Tab-separated table of C-alpha atoms in Angstrom:
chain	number	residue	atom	x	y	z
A	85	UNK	CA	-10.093	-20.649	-9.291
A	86	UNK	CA	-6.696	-20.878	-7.722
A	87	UNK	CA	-3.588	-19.230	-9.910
A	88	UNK	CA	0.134	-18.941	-8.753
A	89	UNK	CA	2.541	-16.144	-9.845
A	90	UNK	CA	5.971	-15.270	-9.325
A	91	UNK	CA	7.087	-11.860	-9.123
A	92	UNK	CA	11.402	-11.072	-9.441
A	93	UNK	CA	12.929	-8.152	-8.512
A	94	UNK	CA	16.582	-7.138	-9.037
A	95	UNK	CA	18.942	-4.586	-7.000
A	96	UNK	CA	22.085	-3.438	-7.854
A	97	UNK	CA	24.395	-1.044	-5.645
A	98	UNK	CA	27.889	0.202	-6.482
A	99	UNK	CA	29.981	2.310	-4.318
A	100	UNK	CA	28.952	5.794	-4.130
A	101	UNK	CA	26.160	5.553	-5.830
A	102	UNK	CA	22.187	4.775	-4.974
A	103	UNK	CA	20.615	1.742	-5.488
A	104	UNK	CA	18.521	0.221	-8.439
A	105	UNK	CA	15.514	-1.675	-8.437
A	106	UNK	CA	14.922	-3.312	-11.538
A	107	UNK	CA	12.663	-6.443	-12.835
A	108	UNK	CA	12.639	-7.581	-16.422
A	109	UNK	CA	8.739	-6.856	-16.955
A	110	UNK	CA	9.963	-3.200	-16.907
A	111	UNK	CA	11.272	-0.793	-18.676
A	112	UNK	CA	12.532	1.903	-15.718
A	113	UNK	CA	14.128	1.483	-12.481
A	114	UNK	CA	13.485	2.663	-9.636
A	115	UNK	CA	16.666	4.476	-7.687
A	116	UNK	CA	16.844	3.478	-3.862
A	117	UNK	CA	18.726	5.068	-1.268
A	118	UNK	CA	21.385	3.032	0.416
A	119	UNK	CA	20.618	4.101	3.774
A	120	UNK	CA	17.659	3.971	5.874
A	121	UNK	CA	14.786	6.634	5.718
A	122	UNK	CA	15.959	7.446	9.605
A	123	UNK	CA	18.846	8.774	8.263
A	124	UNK	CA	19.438	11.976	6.113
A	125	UNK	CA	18.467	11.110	2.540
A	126	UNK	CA	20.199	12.414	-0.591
A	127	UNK	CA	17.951	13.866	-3.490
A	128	UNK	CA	14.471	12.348	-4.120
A	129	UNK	CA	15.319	9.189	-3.964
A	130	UNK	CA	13.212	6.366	-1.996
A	131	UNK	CA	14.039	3.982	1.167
A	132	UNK	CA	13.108	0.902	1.165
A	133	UNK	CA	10.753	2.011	4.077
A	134	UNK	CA	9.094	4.105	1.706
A	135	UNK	CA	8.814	1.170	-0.615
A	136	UNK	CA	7.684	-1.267	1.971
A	137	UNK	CA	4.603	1.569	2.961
A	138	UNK	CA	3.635	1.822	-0.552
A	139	UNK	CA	3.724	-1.775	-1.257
A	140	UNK	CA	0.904	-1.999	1.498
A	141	UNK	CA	-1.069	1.131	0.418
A	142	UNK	CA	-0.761	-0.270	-3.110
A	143	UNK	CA	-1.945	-4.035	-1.959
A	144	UNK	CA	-4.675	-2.524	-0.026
A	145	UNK	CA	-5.993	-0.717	-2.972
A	146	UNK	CA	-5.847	-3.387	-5.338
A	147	UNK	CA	-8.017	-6.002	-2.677
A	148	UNK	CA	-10.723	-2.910	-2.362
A	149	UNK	CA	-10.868	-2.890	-6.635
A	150	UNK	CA	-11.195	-6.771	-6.700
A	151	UNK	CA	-13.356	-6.834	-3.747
A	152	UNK	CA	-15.519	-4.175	-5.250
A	153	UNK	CA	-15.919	-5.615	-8.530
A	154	UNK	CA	-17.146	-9.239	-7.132
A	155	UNK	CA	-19.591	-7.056	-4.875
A	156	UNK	CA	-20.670	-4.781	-8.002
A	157	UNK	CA	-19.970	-1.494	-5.982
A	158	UNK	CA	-19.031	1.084	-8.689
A	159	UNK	CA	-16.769	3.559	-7.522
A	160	UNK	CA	-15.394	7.129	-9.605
A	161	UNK	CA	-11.733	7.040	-7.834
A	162	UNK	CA	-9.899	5.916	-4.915
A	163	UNK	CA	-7.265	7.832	-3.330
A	164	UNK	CA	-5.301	7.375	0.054
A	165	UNK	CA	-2.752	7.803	2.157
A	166	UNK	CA	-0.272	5.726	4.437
A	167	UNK	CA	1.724	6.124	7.584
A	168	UNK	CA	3.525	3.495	9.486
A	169	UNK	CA	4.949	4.840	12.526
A	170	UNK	CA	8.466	2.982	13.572
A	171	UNK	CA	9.898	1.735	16.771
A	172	UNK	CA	14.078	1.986	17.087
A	173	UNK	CA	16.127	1.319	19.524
A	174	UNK	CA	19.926	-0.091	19.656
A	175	UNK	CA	18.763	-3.492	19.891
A	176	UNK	CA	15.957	-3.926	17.251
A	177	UNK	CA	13.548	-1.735	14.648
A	178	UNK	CA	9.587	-2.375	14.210
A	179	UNK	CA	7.110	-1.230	12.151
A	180	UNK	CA	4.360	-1.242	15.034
A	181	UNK	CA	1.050	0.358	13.389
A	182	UNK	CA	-0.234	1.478	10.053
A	183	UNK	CA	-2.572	3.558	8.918
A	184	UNK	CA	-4.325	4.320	6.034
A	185	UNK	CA	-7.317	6.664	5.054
A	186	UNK	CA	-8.296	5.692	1.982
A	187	UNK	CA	-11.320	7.913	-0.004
A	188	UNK	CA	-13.609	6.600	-2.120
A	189	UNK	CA	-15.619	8.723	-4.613
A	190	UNK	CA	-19.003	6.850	-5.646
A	191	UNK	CA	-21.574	8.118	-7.840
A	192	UNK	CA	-25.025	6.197	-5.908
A	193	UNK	CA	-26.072	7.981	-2.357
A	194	UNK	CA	-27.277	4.231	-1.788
A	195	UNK	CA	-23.969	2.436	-1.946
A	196	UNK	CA	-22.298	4.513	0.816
A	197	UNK	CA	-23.278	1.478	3.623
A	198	UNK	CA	-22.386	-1.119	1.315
A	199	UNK	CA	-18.720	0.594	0.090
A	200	UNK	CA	-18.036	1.489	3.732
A	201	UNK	CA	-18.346	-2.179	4.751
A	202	UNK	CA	-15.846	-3.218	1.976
A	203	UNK	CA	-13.453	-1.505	3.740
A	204	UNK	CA	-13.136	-3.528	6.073
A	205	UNK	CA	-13.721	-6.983	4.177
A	206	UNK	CA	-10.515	-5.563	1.865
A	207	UNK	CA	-7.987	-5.587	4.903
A	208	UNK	CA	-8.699	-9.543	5.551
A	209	UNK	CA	-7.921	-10.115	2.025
A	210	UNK	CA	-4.895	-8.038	1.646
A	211	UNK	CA	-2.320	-10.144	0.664
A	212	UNK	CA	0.426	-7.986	1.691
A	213	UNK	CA	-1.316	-6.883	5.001
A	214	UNK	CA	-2.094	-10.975	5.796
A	215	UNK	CA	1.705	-11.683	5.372
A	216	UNK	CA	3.027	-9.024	7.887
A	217	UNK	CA	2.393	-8.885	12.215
A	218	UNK	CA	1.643	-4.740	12.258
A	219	UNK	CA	-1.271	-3.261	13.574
A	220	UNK	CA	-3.203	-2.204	10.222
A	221	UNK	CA	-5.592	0.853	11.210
A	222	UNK	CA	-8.063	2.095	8.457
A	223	UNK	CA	-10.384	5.164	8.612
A	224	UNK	CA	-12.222	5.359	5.466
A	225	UNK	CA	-14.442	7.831	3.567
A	226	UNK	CA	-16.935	7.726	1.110
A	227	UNK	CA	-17.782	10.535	-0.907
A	228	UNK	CA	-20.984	10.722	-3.454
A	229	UNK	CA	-20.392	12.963	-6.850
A	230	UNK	CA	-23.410	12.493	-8.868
């Protein structure tokens, strides 16, 4: 079954003030610093580094739920966490590697092989993760509460 979707964002910026991310299927926005996360930032606002990270954790997570769900692994919770480490210099900026350790919590000792090669399947079908040229590095855990 093939689908297509559209997703719209919005950004507005005035002077002296931060940045809003908006789209019309919501209700909040989302304040944005001006400046990148290399610099000092002001409050707790986030860069669109930060943004860029989470929209990979984020993709990431939602390819392991689909991917588990067509493979019938059943999972109690999913956690993680994300780094990208950067590359600047006066000429140009990368993104050069990611990681991200995500921890699953499963309930059946005898899934652990199965969920632990998901992991892997889920990063060729991360749709966030197949549009970008970084280095994604994953080192996952599985943890049983029965």
């Amino acid at each position: 079954m093939e689908t297509s979707q559209e997703y719209q964002v919005d950004l507005n910026w005035q002077e002296n003030q931060n940045a809003k991310l908006s789209a019309l299927v919501f209700n909040n926005a989302i304040e944005l610093a001006p400046s990148s996360c290399l610099q000092k930032l002001n409050g707790d606002v986030w860069s669109a580094e930060h943004l860029f990270i989470a929209s990979i954790e984020s993709s990431y997570m939602t390819s392991f739920f689909r991917t588990a769900k067509n493979k019938r692994i059943k999972f109690k919770s999913f956690k993680s966490t994300a780094r990208a480490s950067f590359l600047i210099s006066d000429e140009f900026s990368e993104i050069t590697d990611i990681v991200i350790r995500p921890v699953v919590t499963i309930s059946e000792r005898n899934q652990i092989n199965r969920t632990l090669k998901l992991f892997s399947v889920c990063k060729e079908h991360c749709l966030v993760v197949k549009a970008l040229k970084v280095r994604l590095h994953l080192f996952p855990s599985v943890r049983v509460e029965e």
